[in-house]
Short mmCIF file of C-alpha atoms in Angstrom, two decimals:
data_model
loop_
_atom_site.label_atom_id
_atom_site.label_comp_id
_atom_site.label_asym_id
_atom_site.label_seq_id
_atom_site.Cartn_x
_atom_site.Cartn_y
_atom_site.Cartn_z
CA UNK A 12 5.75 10.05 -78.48
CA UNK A 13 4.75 13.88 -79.10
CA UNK A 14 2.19 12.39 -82.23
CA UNK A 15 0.64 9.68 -79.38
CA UNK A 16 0.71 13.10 -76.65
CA UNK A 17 -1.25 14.86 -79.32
CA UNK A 18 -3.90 12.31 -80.40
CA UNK A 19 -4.65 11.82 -76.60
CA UNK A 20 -5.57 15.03 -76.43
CA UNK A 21 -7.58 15.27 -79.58
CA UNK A 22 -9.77 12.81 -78.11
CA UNK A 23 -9.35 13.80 -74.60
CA UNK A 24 -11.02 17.16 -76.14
CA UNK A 25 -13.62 14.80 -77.58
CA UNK A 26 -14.54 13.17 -74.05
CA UNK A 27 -13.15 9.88 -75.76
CA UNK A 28 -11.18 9.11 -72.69
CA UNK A 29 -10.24 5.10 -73.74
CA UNK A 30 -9.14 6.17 -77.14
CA UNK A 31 -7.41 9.34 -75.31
CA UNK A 32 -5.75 6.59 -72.53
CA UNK A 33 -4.25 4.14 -74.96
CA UNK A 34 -2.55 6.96 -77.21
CA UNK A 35 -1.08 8.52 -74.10
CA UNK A 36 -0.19 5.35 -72.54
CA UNK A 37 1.43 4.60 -76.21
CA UNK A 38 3.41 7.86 -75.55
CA UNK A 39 4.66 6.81 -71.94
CA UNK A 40 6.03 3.60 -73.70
CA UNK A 41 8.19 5.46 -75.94
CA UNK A 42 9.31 8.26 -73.17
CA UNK A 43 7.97 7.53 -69.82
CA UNK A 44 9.37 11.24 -68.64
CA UNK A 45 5.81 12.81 -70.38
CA UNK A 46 4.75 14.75 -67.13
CA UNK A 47 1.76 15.82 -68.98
CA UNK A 48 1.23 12.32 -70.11
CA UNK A 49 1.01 11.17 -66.86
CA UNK A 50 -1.16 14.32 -65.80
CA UNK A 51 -4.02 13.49 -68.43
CA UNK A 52 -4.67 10.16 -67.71
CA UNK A 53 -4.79 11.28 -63.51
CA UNK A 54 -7.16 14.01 -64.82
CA UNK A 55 -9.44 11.22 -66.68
CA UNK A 56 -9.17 8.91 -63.93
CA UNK A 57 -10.84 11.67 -61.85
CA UNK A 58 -13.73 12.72 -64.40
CA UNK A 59 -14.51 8.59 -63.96
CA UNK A 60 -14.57 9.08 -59.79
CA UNK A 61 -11.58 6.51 -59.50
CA UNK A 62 -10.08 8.75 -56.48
CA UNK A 63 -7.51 7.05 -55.63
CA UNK A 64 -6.07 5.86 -59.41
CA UNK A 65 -5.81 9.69 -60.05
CA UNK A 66 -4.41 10.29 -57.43
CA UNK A 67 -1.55 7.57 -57.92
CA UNK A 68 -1.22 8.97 -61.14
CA UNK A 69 -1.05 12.38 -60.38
CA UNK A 70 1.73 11.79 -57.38
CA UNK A 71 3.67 10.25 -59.90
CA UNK A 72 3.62 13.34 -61.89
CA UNK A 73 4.62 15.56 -59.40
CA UNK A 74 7.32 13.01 -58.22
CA UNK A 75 8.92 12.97 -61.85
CA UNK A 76 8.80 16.82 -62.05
CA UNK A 77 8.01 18.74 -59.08
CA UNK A 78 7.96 22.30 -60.65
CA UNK A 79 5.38 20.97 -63.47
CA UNK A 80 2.47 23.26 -61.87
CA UNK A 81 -0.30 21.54 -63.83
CA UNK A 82 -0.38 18.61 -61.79
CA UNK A 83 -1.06 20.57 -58.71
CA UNK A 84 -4.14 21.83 -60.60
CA UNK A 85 -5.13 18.80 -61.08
CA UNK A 86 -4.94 17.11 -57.64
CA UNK A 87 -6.07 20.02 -56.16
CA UNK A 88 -9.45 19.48 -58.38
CA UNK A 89 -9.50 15.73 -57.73
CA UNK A 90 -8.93 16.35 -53.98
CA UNK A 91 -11.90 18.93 -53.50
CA UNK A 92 -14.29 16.64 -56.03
CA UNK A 93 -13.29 13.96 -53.05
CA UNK A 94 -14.08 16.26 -50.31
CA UNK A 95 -17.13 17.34 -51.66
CA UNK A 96 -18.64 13.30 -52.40
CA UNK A 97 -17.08 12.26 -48.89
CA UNK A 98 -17.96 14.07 -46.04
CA UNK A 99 -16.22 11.60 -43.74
CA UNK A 100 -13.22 13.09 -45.60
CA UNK A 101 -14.01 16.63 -46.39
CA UNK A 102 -11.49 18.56 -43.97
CA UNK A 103 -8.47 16.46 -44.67
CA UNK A 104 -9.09 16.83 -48.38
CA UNK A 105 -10.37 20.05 -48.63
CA UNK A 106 -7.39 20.87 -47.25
CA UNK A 107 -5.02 19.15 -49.48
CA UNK A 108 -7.13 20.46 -52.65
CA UNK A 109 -6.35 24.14 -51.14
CA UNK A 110 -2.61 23.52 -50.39
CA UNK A 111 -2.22 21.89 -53.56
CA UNK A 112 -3.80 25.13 -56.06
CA UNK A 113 -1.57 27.49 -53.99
CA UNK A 114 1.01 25.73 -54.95
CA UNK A 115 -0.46 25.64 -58.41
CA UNK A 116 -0.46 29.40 -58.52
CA UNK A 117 3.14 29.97 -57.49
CA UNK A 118 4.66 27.77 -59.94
CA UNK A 119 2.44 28.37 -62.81
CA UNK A 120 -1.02 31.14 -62.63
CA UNK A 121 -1.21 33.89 -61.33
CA UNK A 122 -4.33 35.04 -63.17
CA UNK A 123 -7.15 36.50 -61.88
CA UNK A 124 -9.41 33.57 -63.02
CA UNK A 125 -6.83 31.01 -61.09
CA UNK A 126 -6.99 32.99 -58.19
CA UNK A 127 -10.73 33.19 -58.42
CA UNK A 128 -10.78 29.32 -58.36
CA UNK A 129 -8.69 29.65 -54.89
CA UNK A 130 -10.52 31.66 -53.59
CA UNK A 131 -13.94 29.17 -53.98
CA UNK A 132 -11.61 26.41 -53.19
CA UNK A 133 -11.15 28.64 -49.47
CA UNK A 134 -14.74 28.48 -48.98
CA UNK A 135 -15.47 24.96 -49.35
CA UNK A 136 -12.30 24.39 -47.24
CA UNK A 137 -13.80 27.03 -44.74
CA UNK A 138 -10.97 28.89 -44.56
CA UNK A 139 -12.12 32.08 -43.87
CA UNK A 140 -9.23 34.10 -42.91
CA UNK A 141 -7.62 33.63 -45.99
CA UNK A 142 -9.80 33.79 -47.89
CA UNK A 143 -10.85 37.47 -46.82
CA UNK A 144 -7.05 38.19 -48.10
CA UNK A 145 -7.41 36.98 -51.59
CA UNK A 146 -10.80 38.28 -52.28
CA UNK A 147 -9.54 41.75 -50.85
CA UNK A 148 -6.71 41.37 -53.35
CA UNK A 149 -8.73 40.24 -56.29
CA UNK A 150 -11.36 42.83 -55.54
CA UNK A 151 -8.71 45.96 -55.54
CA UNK A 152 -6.76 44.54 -58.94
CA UNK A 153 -9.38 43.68 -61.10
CA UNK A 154 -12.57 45.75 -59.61
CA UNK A 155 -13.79 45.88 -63.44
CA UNK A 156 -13.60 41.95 -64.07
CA UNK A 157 -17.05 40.59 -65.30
CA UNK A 158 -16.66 37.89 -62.62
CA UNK A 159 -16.15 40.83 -59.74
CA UNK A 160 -19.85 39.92 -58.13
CA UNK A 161 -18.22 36.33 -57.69
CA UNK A 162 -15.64 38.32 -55.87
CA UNK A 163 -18.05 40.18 -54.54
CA UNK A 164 -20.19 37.49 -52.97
CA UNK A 165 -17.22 35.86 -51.38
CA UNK A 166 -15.99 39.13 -49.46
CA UNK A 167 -19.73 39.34 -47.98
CA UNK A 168 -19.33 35.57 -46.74
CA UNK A 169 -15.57 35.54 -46.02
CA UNK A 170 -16.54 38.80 -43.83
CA UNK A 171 -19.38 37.38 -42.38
CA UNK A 172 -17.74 34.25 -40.52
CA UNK A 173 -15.13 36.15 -39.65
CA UNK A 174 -17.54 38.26 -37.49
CA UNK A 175 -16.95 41.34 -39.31
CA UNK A 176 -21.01 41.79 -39.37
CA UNK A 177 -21.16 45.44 -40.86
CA UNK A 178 -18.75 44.72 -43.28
CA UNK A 179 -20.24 41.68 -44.18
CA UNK A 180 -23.51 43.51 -44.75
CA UNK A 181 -21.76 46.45 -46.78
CA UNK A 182 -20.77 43.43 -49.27
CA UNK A 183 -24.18 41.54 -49.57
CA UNK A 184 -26.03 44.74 -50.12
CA UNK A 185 -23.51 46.20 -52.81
CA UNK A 186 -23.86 41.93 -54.42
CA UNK A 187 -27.35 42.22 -54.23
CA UNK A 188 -27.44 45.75 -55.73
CA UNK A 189 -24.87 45.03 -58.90
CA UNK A 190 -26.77 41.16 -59.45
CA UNK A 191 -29.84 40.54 -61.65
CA UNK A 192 -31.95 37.82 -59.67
CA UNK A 193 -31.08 34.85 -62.28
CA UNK A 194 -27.92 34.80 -60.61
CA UNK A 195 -28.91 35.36 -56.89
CA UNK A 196 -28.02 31.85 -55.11
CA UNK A 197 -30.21 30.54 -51.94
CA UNK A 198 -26.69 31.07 -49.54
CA UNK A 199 -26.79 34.41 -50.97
CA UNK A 200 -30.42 35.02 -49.35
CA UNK A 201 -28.89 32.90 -46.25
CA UNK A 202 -25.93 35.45 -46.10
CA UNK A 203 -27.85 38.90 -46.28
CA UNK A 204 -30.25 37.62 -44.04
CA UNK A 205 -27.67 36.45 -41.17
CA UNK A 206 -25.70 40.05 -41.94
CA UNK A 207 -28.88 42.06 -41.30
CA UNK A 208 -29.75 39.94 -38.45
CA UNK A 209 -26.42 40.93 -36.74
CA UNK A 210 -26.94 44.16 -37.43
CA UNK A 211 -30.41 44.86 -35.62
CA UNK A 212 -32.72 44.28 -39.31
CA UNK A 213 -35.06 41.47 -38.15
CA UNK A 214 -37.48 42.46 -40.26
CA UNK A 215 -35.47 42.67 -43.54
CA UNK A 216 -33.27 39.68 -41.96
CA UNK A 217 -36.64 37.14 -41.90
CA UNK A 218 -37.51 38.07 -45.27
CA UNK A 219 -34.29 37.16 -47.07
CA UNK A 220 -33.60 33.91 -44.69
CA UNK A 221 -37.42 32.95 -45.77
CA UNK A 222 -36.49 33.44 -49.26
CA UNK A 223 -32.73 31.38 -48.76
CA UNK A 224 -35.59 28.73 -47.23
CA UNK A 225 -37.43 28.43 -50.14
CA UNK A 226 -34.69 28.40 -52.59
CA UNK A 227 -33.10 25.59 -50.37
CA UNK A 228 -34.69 23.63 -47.76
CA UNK A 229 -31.91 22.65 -45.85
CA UNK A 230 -31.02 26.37 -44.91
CA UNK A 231 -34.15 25.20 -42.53
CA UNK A 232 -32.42 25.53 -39.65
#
């Protein structure tokens, strides 16, 4: 079963995903207890957009071994890909896909990079609250991180719908001073602009929400 587990994944790593299927499926014969087996083939079901195959797949995982933390990754990622192509199901799922990487963490990650993904997983699930916890917390133990500015970025957001408008600004302008322009995003315009519009800077404000404008026409509004 372990040679099957292992030629899934060298073509899994190939994007070969029916080669990769039929040796892991070949491995679940022999020893139907392969969490990870189980775990790939939700993960390819997902890269295909069969929603709710992975996710069939991936509850099954996390039925046969709860603690496995790898499947949690997993259906948090297929569960925010959902929320993100299905709008008529973006708050239930965006919530699941945020529950799901916490829980991912806890068992498993506790890296900066995981908790960088849960933190952009907070965003999209629009929780702001928390996610002004774990940016404050990423931002204070790994200030130095190349990805910081992502860090960054998200305080400046996180603070600005939380209606902490001078903070908020403090943030964008520190982003916008430590970012080279390739990397300046049109919400990153959109955020500046609304933080130096609540703080009394319509002049600068109309500039930089003109600029999030032409980046992105549906910052129109």
């Amino acid at each position: 079963s372990e040679t099957f587990l292992a030629l899934g994944d060298y073509y899994a790593l190939q994007k070969k995903n029916s080669e990769a299927l039929q040796n892991y499926m070949r491995a679940l014969n022999i020893n139907e207890t392969l969490v990870r087996a189980t775990v790939q083939i939700g993960r390819m079901y997902k890269e295909s957009r069969a929603f709710t195959e992975s996710e069939e797949q991936l509850k099954e995982a996390i039925t046969k071994d709860p603690n496995y933390g790898p499947a949690y990754r997993e259906i948090a990622e297929l569960y925010m890909q959902w929320a993100l192509q299905m709008a008529s199901e973006f708050d239930a799922r965006s919530a699941q896909a945020t529950q799901n990487y916490k829980k991912y963490i806890d068992l498993t990650d506790n890296s900066f990079e995981s908790k960088l993904r849960y933190a952009q997983f907070l965003f999209y699930a629009k929780d702001y609250k928390t996610l002004q916890e774990v940016t404050s917390s990423l931002a204070a133990s790994n200030p130095n991180d190349p990805k910081a500015l992502v860090v960054s970025r998200l305080r400046g957001y996180s603070a600005f719908e939380n209606k902490n408008y001078p903070q908020a600004l403090e943030y964008m302008n520190d982003f916008f001073a430590k970012t080279g322009k390739d990397r300046i995003l049109a919400s990153d315009y959109l955020y500046l602009g609304k933080a130096q519009s609540q703080n009394k800077q319509d002049s600068l404000a109309v500039i930089n929400l003109t600029k999030a404008v032409e980046m992105d026409s549906t910052n129109a509004e």
